[in-house]
Coordinates of C-alpha atoms and ligand atoms in Angstrom, one line a residue:
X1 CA -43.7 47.5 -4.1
X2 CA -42.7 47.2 -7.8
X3 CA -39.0 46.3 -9.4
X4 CA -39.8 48.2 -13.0
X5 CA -43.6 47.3 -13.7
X6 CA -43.8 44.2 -12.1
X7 CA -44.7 44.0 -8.3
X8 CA -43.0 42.1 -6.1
X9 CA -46.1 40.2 -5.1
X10 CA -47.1 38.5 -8.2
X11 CA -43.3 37.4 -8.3
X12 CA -43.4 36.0 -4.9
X13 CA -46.6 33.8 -6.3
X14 CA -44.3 32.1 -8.6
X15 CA -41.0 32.1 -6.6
X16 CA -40.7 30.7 -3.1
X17 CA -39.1 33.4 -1.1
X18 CA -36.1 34.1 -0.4
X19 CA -34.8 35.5 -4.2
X20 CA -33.0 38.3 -5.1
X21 CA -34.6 40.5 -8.0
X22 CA -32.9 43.1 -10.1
X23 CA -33.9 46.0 -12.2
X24 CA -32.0 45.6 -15.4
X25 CA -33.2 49.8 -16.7
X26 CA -31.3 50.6 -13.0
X27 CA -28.1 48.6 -14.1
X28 CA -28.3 50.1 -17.6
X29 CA -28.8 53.6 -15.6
X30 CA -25.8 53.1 -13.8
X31 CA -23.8 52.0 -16.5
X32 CA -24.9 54.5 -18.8
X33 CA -24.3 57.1 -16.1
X34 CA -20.5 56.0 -15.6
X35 CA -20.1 56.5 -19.9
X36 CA -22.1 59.6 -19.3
X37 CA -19.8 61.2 -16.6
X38 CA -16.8 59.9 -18.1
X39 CA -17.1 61.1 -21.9
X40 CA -14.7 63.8 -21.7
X41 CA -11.9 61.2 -21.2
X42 CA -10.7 58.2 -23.5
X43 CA -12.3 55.5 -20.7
X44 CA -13.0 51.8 -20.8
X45 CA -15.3 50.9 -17.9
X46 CA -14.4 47.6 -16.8
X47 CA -17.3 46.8 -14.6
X48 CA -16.2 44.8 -11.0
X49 CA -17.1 41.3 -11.7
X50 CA -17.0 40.1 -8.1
X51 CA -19.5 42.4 -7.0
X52 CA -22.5 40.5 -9.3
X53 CA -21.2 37.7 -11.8
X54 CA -24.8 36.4 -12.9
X55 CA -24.7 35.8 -16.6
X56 CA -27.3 37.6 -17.3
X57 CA -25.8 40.9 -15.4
X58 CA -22.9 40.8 -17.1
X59 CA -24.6 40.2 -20.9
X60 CA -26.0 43.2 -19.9
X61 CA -23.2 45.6 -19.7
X62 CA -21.3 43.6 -22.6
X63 CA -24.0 44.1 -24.5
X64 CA -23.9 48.2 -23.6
X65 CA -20.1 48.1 -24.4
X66 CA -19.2 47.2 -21.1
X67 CA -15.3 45.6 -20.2
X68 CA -14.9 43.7 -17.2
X69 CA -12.4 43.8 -13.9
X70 CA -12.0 40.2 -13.4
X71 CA -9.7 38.4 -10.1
X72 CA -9.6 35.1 -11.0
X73 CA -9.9 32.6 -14.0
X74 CA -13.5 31.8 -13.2
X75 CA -14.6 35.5 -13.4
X76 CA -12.7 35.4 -16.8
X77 CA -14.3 32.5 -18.0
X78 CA -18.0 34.5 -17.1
X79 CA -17.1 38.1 -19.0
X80 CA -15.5 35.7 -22.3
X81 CA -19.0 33.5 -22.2
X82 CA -21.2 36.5 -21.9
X83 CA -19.3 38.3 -24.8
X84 CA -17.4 40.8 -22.9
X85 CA -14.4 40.6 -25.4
X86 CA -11.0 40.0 -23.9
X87 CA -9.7 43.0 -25.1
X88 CA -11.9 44.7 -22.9
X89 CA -11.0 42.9 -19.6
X90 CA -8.0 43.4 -16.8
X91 CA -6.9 41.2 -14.4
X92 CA -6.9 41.9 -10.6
X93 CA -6.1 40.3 -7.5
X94 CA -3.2 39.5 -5.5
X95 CA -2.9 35.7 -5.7
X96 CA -2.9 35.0 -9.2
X97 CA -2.0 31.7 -10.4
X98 CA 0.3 29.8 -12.9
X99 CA -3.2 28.4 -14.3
X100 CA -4.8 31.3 -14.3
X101 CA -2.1 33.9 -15.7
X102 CA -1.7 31.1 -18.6
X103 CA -5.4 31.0 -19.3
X104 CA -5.7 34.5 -19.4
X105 CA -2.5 34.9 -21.7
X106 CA -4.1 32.3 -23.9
X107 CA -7.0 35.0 -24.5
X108 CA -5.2 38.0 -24.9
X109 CA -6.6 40.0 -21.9
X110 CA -5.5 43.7 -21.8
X111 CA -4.1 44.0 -18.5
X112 CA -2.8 42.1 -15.9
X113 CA -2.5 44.4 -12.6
X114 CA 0.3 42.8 -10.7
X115 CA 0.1 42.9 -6.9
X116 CA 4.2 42.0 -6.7
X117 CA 7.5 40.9 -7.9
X118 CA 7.0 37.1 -7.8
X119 CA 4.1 37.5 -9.6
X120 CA 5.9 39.7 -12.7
X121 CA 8.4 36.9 -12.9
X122 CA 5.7 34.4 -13.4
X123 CA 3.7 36.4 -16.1
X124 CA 6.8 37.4 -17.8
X125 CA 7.8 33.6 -17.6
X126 CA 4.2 32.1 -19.1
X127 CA 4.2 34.7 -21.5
X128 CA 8.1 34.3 -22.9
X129 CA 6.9 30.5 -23.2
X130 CA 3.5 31.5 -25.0
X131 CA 5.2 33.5 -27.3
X132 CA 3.8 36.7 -26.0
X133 CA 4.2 40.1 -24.0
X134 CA 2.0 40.6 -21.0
X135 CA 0.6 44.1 -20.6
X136 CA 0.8 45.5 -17.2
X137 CA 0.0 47.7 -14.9
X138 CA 1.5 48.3 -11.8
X139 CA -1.1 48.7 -8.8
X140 CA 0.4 51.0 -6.6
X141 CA -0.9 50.9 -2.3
X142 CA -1.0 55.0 -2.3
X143 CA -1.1 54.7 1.9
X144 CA -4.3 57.1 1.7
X145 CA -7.2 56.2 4.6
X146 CA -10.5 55.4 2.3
X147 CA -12.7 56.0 5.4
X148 CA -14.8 53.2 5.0
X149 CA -15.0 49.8 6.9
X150 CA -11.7 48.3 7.9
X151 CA -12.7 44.9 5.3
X152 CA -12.8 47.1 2.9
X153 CA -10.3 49.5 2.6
X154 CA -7.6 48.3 0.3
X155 CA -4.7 51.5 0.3
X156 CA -3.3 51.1 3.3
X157 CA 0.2 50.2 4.0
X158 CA -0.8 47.3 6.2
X159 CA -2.9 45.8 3.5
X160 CA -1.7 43.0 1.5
X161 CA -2.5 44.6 -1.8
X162 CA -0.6 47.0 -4.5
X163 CA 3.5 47.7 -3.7
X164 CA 4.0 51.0 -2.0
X165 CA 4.6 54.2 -4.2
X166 CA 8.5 54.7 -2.7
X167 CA 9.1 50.7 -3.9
X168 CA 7.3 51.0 -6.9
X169 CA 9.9 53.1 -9.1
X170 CA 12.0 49.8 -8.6
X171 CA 9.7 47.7 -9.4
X172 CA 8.9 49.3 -12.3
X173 CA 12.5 49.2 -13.8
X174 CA 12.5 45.3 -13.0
X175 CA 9.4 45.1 -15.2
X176 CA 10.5 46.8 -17.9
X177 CA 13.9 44.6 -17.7
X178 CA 11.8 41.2 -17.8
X179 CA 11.4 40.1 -21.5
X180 CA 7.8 38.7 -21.4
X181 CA 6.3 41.9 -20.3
X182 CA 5.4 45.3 -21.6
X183 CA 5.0 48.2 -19.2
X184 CA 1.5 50.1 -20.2
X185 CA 0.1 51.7 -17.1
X186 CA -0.5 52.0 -13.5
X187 CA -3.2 50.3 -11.0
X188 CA -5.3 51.9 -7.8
X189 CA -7.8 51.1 -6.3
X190 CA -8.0 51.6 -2.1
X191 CA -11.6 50.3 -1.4
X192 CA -14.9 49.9 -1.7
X193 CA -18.2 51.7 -0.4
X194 CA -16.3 55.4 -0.2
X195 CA -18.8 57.5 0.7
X196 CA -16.3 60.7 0.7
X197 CA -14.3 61.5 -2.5
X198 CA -11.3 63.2 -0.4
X199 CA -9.2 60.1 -0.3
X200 CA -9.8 59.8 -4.2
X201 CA -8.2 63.5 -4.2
X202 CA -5.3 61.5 -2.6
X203 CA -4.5 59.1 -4.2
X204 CA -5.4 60.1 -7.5
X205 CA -2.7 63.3 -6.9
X206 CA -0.1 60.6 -5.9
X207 CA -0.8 58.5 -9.3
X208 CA -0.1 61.8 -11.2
X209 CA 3.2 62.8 -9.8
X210 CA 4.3 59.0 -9.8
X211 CA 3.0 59.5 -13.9
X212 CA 5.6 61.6 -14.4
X213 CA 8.4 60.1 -12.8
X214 CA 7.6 56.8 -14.5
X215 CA 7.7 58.7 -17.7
X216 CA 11.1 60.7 -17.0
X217 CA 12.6 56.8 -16.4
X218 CA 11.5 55.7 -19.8
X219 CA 8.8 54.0 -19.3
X220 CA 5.6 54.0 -21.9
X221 CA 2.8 54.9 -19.6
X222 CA -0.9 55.1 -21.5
X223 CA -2.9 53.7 -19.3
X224 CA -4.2 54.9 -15.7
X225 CA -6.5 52.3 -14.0
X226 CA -8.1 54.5 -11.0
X227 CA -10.0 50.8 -9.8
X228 CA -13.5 51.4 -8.6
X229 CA -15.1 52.0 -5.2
X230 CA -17.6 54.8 -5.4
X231 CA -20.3 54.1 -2.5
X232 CA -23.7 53.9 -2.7
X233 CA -26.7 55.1 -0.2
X234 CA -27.8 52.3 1.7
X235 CA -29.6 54.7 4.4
X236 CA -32.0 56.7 4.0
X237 CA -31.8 60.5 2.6
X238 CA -28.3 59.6 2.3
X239 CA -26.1 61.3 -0.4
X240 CA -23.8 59.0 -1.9
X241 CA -20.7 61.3 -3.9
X242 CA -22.0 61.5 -7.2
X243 CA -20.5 60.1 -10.3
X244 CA -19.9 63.1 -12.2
X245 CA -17.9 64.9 -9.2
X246 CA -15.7 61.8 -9.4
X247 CA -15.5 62.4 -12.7
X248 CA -14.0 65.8 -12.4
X249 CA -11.8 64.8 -9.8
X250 CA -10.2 62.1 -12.1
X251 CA -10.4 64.7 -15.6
X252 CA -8.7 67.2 -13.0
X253 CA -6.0 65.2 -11.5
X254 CA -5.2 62.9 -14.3
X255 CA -6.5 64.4 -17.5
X256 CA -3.0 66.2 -18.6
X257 CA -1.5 63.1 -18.8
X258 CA -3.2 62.5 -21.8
X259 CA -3.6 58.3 -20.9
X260 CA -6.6 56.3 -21.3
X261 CA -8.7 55.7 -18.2
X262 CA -10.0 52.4 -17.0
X263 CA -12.9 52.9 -14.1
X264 CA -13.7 49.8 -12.2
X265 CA -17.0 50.4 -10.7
X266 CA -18.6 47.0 -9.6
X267 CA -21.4 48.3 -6.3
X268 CA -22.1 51.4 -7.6
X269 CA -23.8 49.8 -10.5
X270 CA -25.3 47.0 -9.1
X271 CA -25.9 48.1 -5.1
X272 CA -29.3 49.8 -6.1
X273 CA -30.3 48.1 -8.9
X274 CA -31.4 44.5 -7.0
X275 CA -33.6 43.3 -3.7
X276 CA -33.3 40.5 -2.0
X277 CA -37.0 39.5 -1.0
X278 CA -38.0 37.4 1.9
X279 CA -40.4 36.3 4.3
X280 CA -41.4 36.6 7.8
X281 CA -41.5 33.4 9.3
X282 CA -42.7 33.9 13.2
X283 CA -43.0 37.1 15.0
X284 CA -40.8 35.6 18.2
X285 CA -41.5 38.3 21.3
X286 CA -38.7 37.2 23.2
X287 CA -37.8 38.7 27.1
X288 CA -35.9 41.9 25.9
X289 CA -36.4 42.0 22.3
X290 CA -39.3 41.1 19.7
X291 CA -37.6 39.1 16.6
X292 CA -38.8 39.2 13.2
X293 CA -37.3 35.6 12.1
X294 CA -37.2 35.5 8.2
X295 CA -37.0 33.0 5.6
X296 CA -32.9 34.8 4.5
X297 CA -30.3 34.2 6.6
X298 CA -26.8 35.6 6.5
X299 CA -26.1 32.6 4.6
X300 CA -28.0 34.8 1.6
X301 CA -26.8 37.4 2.6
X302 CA -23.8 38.4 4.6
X303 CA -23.4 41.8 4.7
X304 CA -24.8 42.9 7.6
X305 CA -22.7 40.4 9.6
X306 CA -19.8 40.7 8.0
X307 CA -19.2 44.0 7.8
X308 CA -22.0 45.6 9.9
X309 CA -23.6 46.8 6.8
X310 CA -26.8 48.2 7.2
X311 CA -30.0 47.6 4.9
X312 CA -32.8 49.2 5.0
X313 CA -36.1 47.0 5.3
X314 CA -39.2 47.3 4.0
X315 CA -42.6 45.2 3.8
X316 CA -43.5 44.7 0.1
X317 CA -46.9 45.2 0.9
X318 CA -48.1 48.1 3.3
X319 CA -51.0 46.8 5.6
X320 CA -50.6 48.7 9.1
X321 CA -49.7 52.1 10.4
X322 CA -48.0 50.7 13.8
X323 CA -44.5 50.5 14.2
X324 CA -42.6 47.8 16.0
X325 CA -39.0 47.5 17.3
X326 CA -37.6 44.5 15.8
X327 CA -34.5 42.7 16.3
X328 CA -34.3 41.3 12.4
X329 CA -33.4 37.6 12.0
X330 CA -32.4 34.5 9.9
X331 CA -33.0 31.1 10.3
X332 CA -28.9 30.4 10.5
X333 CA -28.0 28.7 14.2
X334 CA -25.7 31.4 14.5
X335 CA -26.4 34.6 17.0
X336 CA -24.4 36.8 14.0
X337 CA -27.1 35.8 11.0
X338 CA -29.1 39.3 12.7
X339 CA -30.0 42.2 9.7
X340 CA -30.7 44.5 12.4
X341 CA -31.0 45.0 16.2
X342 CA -34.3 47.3 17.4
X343 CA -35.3 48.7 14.1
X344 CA -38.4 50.7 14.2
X345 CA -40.3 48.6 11.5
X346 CA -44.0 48.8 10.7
X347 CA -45.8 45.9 12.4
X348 CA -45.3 42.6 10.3
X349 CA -46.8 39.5 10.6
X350 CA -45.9 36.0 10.0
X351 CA -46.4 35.4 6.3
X352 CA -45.7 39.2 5.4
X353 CA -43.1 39.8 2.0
X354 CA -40.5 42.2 3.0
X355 CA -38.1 43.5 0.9
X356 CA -34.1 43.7 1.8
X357 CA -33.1 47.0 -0.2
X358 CA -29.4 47.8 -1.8
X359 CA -28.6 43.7 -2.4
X360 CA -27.7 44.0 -6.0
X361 CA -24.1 43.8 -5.1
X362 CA -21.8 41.8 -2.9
X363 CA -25.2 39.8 -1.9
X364 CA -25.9 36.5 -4.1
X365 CA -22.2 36.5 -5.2
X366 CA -21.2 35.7 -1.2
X367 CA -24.1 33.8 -0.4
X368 CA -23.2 29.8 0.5
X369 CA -25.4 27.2 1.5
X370 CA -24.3 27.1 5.2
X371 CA -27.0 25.3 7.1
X372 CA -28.1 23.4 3.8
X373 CA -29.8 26.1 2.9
X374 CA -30.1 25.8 -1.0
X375 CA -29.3 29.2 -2.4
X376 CA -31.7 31.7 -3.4
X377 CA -32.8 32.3 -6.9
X378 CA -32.1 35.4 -8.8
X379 CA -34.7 37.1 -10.7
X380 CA -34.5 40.1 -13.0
X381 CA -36.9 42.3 -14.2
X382 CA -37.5 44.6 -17.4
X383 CA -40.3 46.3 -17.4
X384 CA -43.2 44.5 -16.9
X385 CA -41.7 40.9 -17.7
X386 CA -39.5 39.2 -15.6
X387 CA -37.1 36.1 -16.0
X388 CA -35.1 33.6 -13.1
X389 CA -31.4 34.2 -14.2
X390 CA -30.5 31.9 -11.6
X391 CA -32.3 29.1 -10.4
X392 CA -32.5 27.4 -6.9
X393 CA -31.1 23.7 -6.6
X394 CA -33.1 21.2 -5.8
X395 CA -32.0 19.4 -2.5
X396 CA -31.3 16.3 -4.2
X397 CA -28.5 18.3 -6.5
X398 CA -26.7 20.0 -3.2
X399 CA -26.7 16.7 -1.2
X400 CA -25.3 14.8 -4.5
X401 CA -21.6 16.6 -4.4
X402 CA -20.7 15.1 -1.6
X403 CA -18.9 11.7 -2.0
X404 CA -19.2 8.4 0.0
X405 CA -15.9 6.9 -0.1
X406 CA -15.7 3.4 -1.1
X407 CA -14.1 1.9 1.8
X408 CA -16.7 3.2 3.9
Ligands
LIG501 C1 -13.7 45.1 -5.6 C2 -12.9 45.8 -6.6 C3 -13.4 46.7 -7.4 C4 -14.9 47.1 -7.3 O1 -15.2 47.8 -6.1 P1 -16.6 48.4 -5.9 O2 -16.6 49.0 -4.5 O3 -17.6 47.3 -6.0 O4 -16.8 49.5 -6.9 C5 -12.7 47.3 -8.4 N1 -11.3 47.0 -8.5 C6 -10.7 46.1 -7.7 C7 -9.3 45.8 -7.9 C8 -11.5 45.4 -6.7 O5 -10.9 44.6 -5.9

């Protein structure tokens, strides 16, 4: 198995297993594809920081013109140090803080999208005593069902983010009354890993007709942020929607109204594009089950117990053609670190390299170091050189946070 030109292999010579590895032409790809798909319509692309926030990803896209979708002061401070200008970044998330609304005022971000009234107050506050006028956008919860896992469907009414469409008229005039803020656009975004385009239909045909009545109150709207979500194929001979039908559908919907478009596409540019490879440890043939126990554990990558996520497996190296049903394990002390229960695999041995597929996103980003496991590299490839873009700890530097106390 190869990432680009280089096999996994010779990698896993160098690097102790487990480490995630990336393709950086398959990011490009994906990026490129989004401008590509997108051209007809003034669009920034604001790629989902949260979904991969290496350095080295996100010089990447800044460097192919990329903005950012940032939700919280940290993610800010990564898209500003790896030159993704501020200009080019919005600000998500429903929690904001006075710290971190001031420190993105301070840079002159485009967009704050504000999750509520208390948190209009405060930017129009910070930004009255900065001297400035916050951009906004509205995001409005369109109560359309994103058919995808409960965690991550966003545009429901009983989830805490966006302010409903019928409330949002209000809110909008309260905006527009507070002197720190300038009304430019509206927000959505109703999930992640949609794998149908129907409830993009929705919403995006509610965001339309909302357009206009913002417009017939007054308000200055030129900017439509349609958030990001498109779903990628983690099965097999699966087909993902593809990004040029989501194109059309947002041209279609929202094209008339003549606003620029911000896309905020975080998995579906980095799902594909990265590995996480590991090790088999012991082949454990237990009374009702054979486990293959490898060197990742949920703490890597939590996925599959968080959100049932499947991942398809593969050995990095073919070297049998039996099959075995595994039940596919880390070496977390918790029944939940499991990648996949009686999987028909081909017949591993201890010491075998096997490859985790579709880890580029939401993987190294949520990983901890539960169990004091240090965390696992990241690698990426381009062509037939790769470079560690993250590097493990050493023990010595995890166990060194913690603090004796003096009296103790
Ligand atoms: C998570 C998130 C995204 C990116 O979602 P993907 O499914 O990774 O494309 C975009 N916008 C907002 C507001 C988000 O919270």
């Amino acid at each position: 198995m190869h990432v680009e030109n280089v096999s996994i292999a010779s990698i896993a010579k160098d690097i102790p297993t487990p480490f995630y590895c990336y393709s950086y032409s398959a990011i490009k790809e994906n990026y490129l594809a989004y401008k590509r798909t997108f051209s007809q319509q003034d669009t920034l692309i604001c790629y989902a920081v949260k979904a991969n926030a290496n350095q080295a990803i996100l010089k990447s896209l800044a460097n192919l013109g990329a903005g950012a979708d940032v939700v919280s002061e940290g993610e800010i401070r990564r898209a500003l140090q790896a030159g993704i200008p501020a200009n080019k970044i919005v600000f998500s998330g429903v929690a904001k803080t006075r710290d971190e609304i001031a420190y993105a005022l301070v840079h002159n971000i485009l967009q704050f999208n504000v999750e509520s009234e208390p948190e209009l107050a405060l930017i129009s506050e910070i930004a009255s005593a900065q001297n400035k006028v916050a951009g906004i956008s509205i995001r409005i919860n369109p109560n359309v069902c994103a058919n995808t896992h409960a965690k991550i469907t966003t545009g429901k009414s009983e989830n805490k983010f966006g302010i409903p469409i019928a409330k949002a008229q209000s809110v909008y005039q309260y905006a527009a009354s507070l002197p720190g803020i300038k009304v430019q656009g509206v927000d959505v975004h109703i999930g992640s890993q949609l794998t149908d385009l129907e409830p993009y239909k929705q919403a995006f045909s509610k965001v339309a007709e909302f357009v206009a009545v913002l417009r017939s109150d007054g308000h200055n709207i030129s900017i439509i942020d349609i958030g990001g979500g498109l779903g990628i194929d983690y099965h097999e001979n699966e087909t993902p929607p593809n990004k040029e039908e989501y194109a059309q559908i947002a041209q279609e919907l929202l094209g008339h109204l003549g606003c620029k478009i911000i896309v905020e596409p975080g998995r579906s540019i980095l799902g594909n594009a990265g590995i996480l490879v590991s090790s088999v440890v012991y082949i454990k043939k237990g009374e009702a089950r054979q486990f293959l126990i490898i060197d990742a554990g949920m703490n890597d990558l939590i996925r599959p117990s968080m959100y049932d996520a499947y991942h398809q497996i593969k050995p990095v190296e073919h070297t049998t053609n039996t099959s075995t049903f595994y039940d596919v394990v880390g070496p977390v002390c918790e029944t939940g670190d499991t990648f996949t229960k009686q999987r028909e695999l081909p017949t591993a041995q201890a010491g075998d390299l096997i490859a985790i597929l579709s880890c580029g996103a939401y993987g190294s980003v949520m990983s901890s170091t539960y169990n004091t496991r240090l965390s696992a590299p990241e690698i990426m490839v381009k062509e037939n050189q790769y470079s560690v873009i993250k590097s493990r700890p050493s023990y010595e530097e995890v166990i060194e946070q913690d603090i004796i106390p003096h009296w103790l």
